Short mmCIF file of C-alpha atoms in Angstrom, two decimals:
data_model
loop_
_atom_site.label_atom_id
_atom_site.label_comp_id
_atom_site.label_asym_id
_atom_site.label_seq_id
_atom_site.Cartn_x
_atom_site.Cartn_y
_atom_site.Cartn_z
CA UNK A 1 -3.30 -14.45 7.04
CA UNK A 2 -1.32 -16.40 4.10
CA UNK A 3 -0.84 -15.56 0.66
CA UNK A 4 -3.31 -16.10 -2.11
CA UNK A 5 -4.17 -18.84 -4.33
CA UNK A 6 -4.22 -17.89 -7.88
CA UNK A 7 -7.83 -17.43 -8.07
CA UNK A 8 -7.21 -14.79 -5.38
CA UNK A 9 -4.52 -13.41 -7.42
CA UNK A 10 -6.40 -12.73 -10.80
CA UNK A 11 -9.09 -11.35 -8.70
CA UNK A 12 -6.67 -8.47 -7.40
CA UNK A 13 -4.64 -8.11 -10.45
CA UNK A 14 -7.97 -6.29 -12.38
CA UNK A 15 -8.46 -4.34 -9.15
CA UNK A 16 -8.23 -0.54 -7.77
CA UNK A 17 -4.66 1.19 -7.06
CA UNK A 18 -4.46 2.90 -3.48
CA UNK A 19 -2.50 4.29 -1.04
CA UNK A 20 -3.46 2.45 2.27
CA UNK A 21 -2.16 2.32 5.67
CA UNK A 22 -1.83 -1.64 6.12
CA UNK A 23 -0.59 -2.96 9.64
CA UNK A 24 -0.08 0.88 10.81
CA UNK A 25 2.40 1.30 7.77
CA UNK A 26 1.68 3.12 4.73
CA UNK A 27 1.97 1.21 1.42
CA UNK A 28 1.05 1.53 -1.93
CA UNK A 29 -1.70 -1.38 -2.77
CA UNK A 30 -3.73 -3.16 -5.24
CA UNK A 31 -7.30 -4.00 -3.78
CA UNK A 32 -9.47 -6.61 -5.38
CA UNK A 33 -12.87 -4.89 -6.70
CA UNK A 34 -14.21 -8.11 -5.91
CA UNK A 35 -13.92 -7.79 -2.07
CA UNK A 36 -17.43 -6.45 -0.73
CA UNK A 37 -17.21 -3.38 1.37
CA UNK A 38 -18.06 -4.57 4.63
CA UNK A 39 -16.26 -4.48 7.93
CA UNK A 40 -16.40 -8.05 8.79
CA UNK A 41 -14.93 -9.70 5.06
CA UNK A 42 -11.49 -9.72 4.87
CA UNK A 43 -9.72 -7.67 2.16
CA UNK A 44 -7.37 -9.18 -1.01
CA UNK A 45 -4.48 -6.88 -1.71
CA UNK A 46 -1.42 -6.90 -3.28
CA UNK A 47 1.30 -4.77 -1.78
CA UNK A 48 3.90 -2.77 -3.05
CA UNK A 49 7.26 -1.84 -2.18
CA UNK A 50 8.72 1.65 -2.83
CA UNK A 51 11.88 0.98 -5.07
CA UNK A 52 12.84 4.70 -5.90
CA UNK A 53 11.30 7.89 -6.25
CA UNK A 54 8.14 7.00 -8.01
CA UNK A 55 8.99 3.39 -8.22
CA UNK A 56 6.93 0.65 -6.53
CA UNK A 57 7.22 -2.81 -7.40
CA UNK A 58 4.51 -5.99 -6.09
CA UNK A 59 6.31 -7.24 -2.69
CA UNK A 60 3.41 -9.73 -2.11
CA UNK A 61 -0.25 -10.72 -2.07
CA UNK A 62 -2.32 -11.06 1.02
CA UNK A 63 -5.65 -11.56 2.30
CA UNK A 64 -6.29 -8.70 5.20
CA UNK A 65 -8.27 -8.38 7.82
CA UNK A 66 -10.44 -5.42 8.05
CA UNK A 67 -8.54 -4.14 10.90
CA UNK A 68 -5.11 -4.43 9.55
CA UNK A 69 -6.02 -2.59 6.45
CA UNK A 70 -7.53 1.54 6.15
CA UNK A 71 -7.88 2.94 2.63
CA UNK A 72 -6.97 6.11 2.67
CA UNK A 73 -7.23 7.62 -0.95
CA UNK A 74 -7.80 5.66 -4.23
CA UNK A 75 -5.38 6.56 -7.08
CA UNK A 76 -6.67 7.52 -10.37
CA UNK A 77 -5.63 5.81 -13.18
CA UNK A 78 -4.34 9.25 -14.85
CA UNK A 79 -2.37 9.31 -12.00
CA UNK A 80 -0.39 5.64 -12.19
CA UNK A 81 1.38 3.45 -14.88
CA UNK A 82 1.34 -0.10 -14.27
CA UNK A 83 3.44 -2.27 -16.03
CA UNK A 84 1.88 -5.95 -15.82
CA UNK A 85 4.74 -7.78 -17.32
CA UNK A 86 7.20 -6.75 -14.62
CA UNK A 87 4.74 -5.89 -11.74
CA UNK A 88 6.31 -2.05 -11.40
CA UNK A 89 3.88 0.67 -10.64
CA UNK A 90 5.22 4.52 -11.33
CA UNK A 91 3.33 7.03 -9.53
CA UNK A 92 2.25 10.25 -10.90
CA UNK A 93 4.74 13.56 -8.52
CA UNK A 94 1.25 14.81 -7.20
CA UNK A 95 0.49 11.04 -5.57
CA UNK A 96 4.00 10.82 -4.50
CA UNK A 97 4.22 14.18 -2.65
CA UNK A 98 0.68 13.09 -0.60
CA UNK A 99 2.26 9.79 0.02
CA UNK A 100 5.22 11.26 1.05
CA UNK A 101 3.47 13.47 4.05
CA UNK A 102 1.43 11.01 5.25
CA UNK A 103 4.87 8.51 5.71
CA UNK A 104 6.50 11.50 7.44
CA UNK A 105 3.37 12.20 10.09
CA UNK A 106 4.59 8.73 11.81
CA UNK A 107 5.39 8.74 15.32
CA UNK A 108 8.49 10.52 15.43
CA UNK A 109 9.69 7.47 18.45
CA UNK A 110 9.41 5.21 14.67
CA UNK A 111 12.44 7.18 13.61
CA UNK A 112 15.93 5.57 15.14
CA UNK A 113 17.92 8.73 14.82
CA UNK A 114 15.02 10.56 16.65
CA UNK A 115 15.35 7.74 19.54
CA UNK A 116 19.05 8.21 19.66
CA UNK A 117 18.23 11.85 20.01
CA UNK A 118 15.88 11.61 22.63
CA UNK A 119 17.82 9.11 24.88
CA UNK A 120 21.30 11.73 24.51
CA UNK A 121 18.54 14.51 26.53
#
């Protein structure tokens, strides 16, 4: 699905920080509070690329399937600056460390230099 109008967007923009896994790929996201929790309306989000170490900045806003998109732990706000003017998030080292192990459970076939390994046996 596209992007968001800006209606959309200011609905997101007041929403809930999480870490979510979001077409089978963990990201950092913004989901609108406004979205009802039901398994059949599709979800507002903005997404977040990881910039460095405990840097995320907003990649892009899209409307999800249910499907495509699993929340797996909401981030306290103790736990996460957001600076609105320049869309960066900073994460607390506690939210980055769980972050961090659920990236490196992935299928280790999602690694190249594990492929490379495993086509040298």
């Amino acid at each position: 699905m596209g992007h968001l109008d800006y209606a959309h967007q200011l609905s997101v923009d007041d929403g809930q920080f999480a870490i979510a896994k979001v077409n089978g790929t963990i990201k950092l996201v913004q989901v609108s509070l406004a979205t009802p929790a039901s398994a059949l309306t599709t979800v507002d989000v903005k997404i977040f690329r990881h910039e460095f170490i405990h840097i995320f900045r907003y990649a892009e806003c899209r409307t999800l399937h249910p499907a495509d998109v699993h929340i797996i732990e909401l981030i306290d706000d103790h736990h996460k600056s957001y600076e609105e003017e320049n869309d960066t998030v900073f994460l607390a080292k506690n939210v980055m460390e769980r972050m961090s192990k659920l990236t490196s459970r992935a299928p280790f076939a999602a690694h190249p230099q594990h492929v490379s390994r495993m086509r040298r046996r």
